[in-house]
XYZ file of C-alpha atoms in Angstrom:
295
model
C 22.492 23.304 -78.140
C 24.648 25.339 -76.837
C 26.107 25.715 -73.528
C 25.569 29.287 -73.020
C 21.746 28.680 -74.246
C 21.242 26.238 -72.153
C 22.336 27.935 -68.790
C 19.943 31.225 -70.233
C 17.205 28.779 -70.915
C 17.844 27.384 -66.880
C 18.113 31.099 -65.827
C 14.441 31.700 -67.573
C 12.723 28.975 -65.896
C 13.902 29.547 -62.681
C 12.704 33.247 -62.851
C 9.592 32.218 -64.117
C 9.497 29.654 -60.777
C 10.874 32.814 -58.978
C 8.313 33.861 -55.781
C 6.855 37.467 -56.650
C 5.003 39.804 -54.904
C 1.139 39.692 -54.484
C 0.893 43.268 -55.697
C 2.601 42.311 -59.156
C 0.028 39.430 -59.873
C -2.467 40.535 -62.348
C -6.158 39.942 -62.525
C -5.947 37.667 -65.509
C -2.992 35.749 -63.798
C -5.059 35.326 -60.681
C -6.775 31.469 -59.674
C -9.161 30.687 -62.012
C -11.708 28.337 -59.994
C -12.952 26.475 -62.661
C -9.992 26.016 -64.307
C -9.098 22.437 -64.874
C -6.084 20.914 -63.046
C -2.707 20.223 -64.967
C -0.431 17.772 -63.909
C 2.885 19.212 -63.428
C 5.802 18.924 -65.460
C 9.025 17.343 -64.426
C 12.245 18.491 -66.391
C 15.268 16.118 -66.058
C 18.024 18.383 -67.531
C 21.267 15.921 -67.649
C 23.381 18.852 -69.051
C 22.550 20.993 -66.541
C 23.314 18.596 -63.261
C 26.726 17.613 -64.988
C 27.578 21.023 -65.303
C 26.748 21.768 -61.293
C 27.918 17.985 -60.678
C 31.703 19.435 -61.922
C 31.796 22.829 -60.540
C 31.650 21.050 -57.047
C 33.223 18.045 -57.842
C 36.761 17.491 -55.622
C 40.161 17.714 -56.744
C 41.130 14.478 -57.729
C 44.843 14.966 -57.043
C 43.883 14.838 -53.408
C 44.840 11.459 -51.539
C 41.676 9.173 -50.480
C 42.674 9.768 -46.774
C 41.909 13.464 -47.528
C 38.372 12.640 -49.345
C 37.184 9.695 -48.110
C 35.153 8.789 -50.973
C 33.917 5.030 -52.659
C 31.394 5.686 -55.870
C 29.748 2.243 -56.944
C 30.663 1.617 -59.892
C 27.294 -0.117 -61.226
C 24.711 1.851 -62.174
C 20.782 0.560 -61.027
C 18.232 0.223 -62.857
C 15.135 -0.179 -60.361
C 11.373 1.017 -61.208
C 11.031 3.789 -58.725
C 7.645 2.440 -57.509
C 9.359 -1.199 -56.711
C 10.443 -0.735 -53.608
C 11.490 -4.059 -52.290
C 14.372 -4.367 -55.398
C 14.899 -0.640 -54.570
C 15.854 -1.675 -51.033
C 18.043 -4.477 -51.661
C 19.720 -2.273 -54.799
C 20.837 0.317 -51.364
C 21.939 -2.788 -49.034
C 24.372 -3.797 -51.750
C 25.760 -0.015 -52.889
C 26.179 0.172 -48.938
C 27.669 -3.355 -48.492
C 29.947 -2.013 -51.671
C 31.144 0.852 -50.662
C 32.222 -0.774 -47.029
C 34.514 -3.236 -48.034
C 35.949 -1.157 -50.807
C 36.313 1.420 -47.949
C 38.224 -1.105 -46.070
C 40.454 -2.011 -48.398
C 41.506 1.344 -49.334
C 42.181 1.821 -45.337
C 44.199 -0.966 -44.812
C 46.147 -0.182 -48.051
C 46.988 3.290 -46.834
C 47.388 2.684 -43.619
C 44.747 4.260 -42.356
C 43.301 3.116 -38.829
C 39.802 2.758 -38.777
C 39.301 0.737 -36.178
C 39.012 0.949 -32.185
C 42.153 0.202 -30.149
C 41.648 -2.163 -26.981
C 42.616 0.294 -24.814
C 40.552 3.139 -26.001
C 38.161 4.993 -23.594
C 35.014 5.812 -25.339
C 33.085 8.573 -23.147
C 29.234 8.174 -23.099
C 26.969 9.697 -25.228
C 25.073 10.776 -22.184
C 26.639 13.303 -19.793
C 27.073 12.623 -16.120
C 24.401 15.356 -15.218
C 22.222 14.156 -17.722
C 22.338 10.448 -16.272
C 22.284 11.518 -12.901
C 18.855 12.998 -13.643
C 17.570 9.946 -15.400
C 19.112 8.050 -12.072
C 16.893 10.783 -10.048
C 13.938 10.375 -12.041
C 13.753 6.624 -11.261
C 14.366 7.176 -7.909
C 11.549 9.450 -7.726
C 9.083 7.574 -9.777
C 10.132 4.559 -6.682
C 9.525 6.296 -4.125
C 6.054 7.489 -5.623
C 5.103 3.857 -6.155
C 6.242 3.396 -2.429
C 3.941 6.425 -1.239
C 0.845 4.931 -3.197
C 1.364 1.418 -2.087
C 1.594 2.711 1.831
C -1.533 4.858 0.871
C -3.524 2.336 -0.670
C -2.717 -0.073 2.739
C -3.235 2.457 4.268
C -7.098 2.952 2.860
C -7.639 -0.823 3.363
C -6.960 -0.712 6.970
C -9.227 2.205 7.461
C -11.994 0.210 5.768
C -11.251 -3.021 8.152
C -11.035 -0.501 11.293
C -14.443 1.131 9.712
C -15.853 -2.382 9.306
C -14.961 -4.068 13.016
C -16.220 -0.584 14.269
C -19.252 -1.104 12.975
C -19.708 -4.942 13.980
C -19.257 -3.940 17.586
C -21.812 -1.060 17.239
C -24.057 -3.739 15.827
C -22.902 -6.101 18.810
C -23.798 -3.303 21.265
C -27.181 -2.375 19.620
C -28.173 -6.513 19.654
C -27.023 -6.723 23.274
C -28.801 -3.959 24.052
C -31.881 -4.916 22.248
C -31.752 -7.924 24.138
C -31.559 -6.550 27.793
C -34.377 -4.748 26.791
C -36.504 -7.791 26.179
C -34.977 -9.518 29.010
C -35.898 -7.025 31.348
C -39.420 -6.769 30.051
C -39.839 -9.964 30.053
C -38.857 -9.749 33.953
C -41.133 -6.612 34.126
C -44.358 -8.748 32.729
C -43.302 -11.598 36.126
C -43.191 -9.044 38.159
C -46.284 -7.682 37.233
C -47.793 -11.297 37.780
C -45.994 -11.981 41.139
C -47.764 -8.522 42.252
C -50.792 -9.844 41.218
C -50.104 -13.084 43.348
C -48.603 -11.629 46.576
C -48.028 -15.856 47.869
C -45.178 -16.060 45.013
C -41.576 -15.401 46.671
C -39.724 -12.405 45.376
C -35.936 -14.369 45.912
C -36.448 -15.497 42.176
C -37.180 -12.200 41.070
C -34.270 -10.488 42.129
C -32.021 -12.893 41.079
C -33.434 -12.693 37.430
C -33.068 -9.154 37.284
C -29.477 -8.917 38.483
C -28.449 -11.828 36.210
C -30.210 -9.519 33.224
C -28.311 -6.170 34.352
C -24.781 -8.235 34.433
C -26.008 -9.501 31.099
C -25.562 -13.103 32.438
C -27.542 -16.516 31.618
C -30.787 -16.522 33.644
C -29.833 -18.709 36.356
C -32.029 -20.828 38.835
C -33.910 -18.956 41.090
C -32.606 -19.432 44.931
C -35.074 -22.039 46.570
C -36.063 -24.076 43.289
C -35.917 -27.638 42.824
C -34.063 -29.934 40.531
C -37.687 -29.470 38.012
C -37.470 -25.877 38.745
C -40.624 -25.867 41.584
C -40.270 -24.056 44.203
C -39.692 -26.417 47.604
C -41.717 -25.976 50.297
C -41.167 -23.058 53.099
C -39.920 -25.415 55.645
C -37.546 -27.275 53.589
C -36.424 -23.922 52.949
C -35.800 -22.646 56.125
C -34.007 -25.616 57.670
C -31.381 -25.464 54.065
C -31.356 -22.104 53.466
C -32.082 -20.491 57.255
C -35.173 -18.229 57.532
C -32.674 -15.026 58.053
C -33.529 -12.699 60.845
C -31.724 -9.835 62.788
C -27.895 -10.525 61.885
C -26.821 -7.342 63.812
C -24.752 -7.583 67.183
C -24.926 -11.394 67.159
C -21.767 -11.177 69.630
C -22.995 -8.775 71.984
C -23.363 -10.333 75.333
C -26.297 -11.438 76.418
C -28.277 -12.116 79.479
C -27.529 -15.704 79.332
C -23.802 -15.286 78.497
C -23.032 -12.880 81.194
C -24.097 -15.597 83.608
C -22.015 -18.015 82.014
C -19.047 -19.038 83.834
C -18.186 -22.565 82.652
C -14.789 -23.271 80.877
C -14.525 -22.241 77.307
C -13.076 -24.707 74.775
C -9.840 -24.507 73.923
C -8.178 -23.896 77.295
C -6.504 -20.849 79.286
C -8.557 -19.688 82.104
C -12.325 -20.093 81.986
C -14.515 -17.289 82.496
C -14.607 -15.200 86.078
C -11.844 -17.331 87.582
C -12.539 -20.420 86.140
C -9.954 -23.381 85.604
C -8.973 -24.681 82.613
C -6.769 -27.042 80.729
C -3.976 -24.001 79.898
C -2.494 -23.477 77.104
C 0.137 -25.443 74.762
C 3.687 -24.983 75.728
C 5.006 -21.167 74.282
C 8.097 -21.543 71.893
C 11.714 -20.452 72.235
C 12.101 -16.985 72.349
C 13.269 -15.257 69.459
C 16.378 -13.399 70.073
C 17.265 -9.867 69.844
C 18.343 -7.970 66.433
C 22.102 -7.704 68.079
C 22.242 -11.427 68.797
C 21.119 -12.042 65.595
C 23.228 -9.802 63.616
C 26.393 -11.228 65.507
C 24.950 -15.205 64.712
C 25.183 -13.670 61.112
C 28.080 -11.708 61.023
C 29.978 -15.476 62.794
C 28.453 -17.458 60.351
C-alpha cells in the first residue's frame, strides 16, 4: 500500500473516532438498547508508528552526552498475561541500560557520581521541617495534657471515694450515738421507776456517750460491777456536802491561839520556833552590771 494512501486511511480513522456534537447525531445512529455489544477492534499499524517515530527521532550527529539515550538491543517477546516474566524482562532491560550508561559516561569523561564534598540540600525546606517540628511538639503537649487530665480525674474520683467513706463513717457514728442514748434513756427510765438507784453511774454513762468514749465503770461500782454499800462509798469517796467558804474563819478558829506548824509568829502573839535564816541579799542592778563588766 502506498504511503499517501496509508496516511489517508489514518486520517479517515481519526476522523471517524473524532467527537461530534449531540445535535449532529441522527436517530439512526442512536444507541440501540437491544443491540448485542461487539468487541473493540485493536489496530496495530506498524507503518504509521514507524513513520511517527522517524519524525520525532533525535539527530544522530549529536553527542551521547547531549541525549543520554540508551537502547536495549534485544527484542522482548513475553506473554502480556505473564506478569512474572514481564517484570523480569523490565528488570533486565533497566540493568542493561544502567551498565551501558555507566560505560558510556566513563568513555566520554562524563561525571555521574556525587563528590565527597558535595552539599546536597534537603528535599524538604526549612520552613516545612519547622512546621513538622511544631506539629510534633503540639502532639506531645496534647498527650501530656491528656495524661494530666486523666490523673486529675482519677484524683477527683479517689477524693470522692474518700469523702463518701468519711460521710458513711459519720453516719455510722451518729447511728451508734443514737443507739447508746436510747439505751441510756431506757436505763434512766428504769432508775426513775426505782428511786433507790444511784444517779452517778447514769451521769458517767451519758458523758461517755456524748464524748464518744467507751462506757466506763460507774463511780462506786465494785470489781464485779455491783455497787458498794453506802457506808463504804462514803468512807472511800466522801459524802459530799457544801465546799464553799471552806477556809473561812469560824468561832473555833478565831478563839484558837495555838502556834501554827512551820515556825513563825503564833496567832495573837504566840511564840513560834522562827523561820529559817534568810539567804544573802541580791545585789542591785548597778553592782551586777559592774561585776559583769569586770569579768
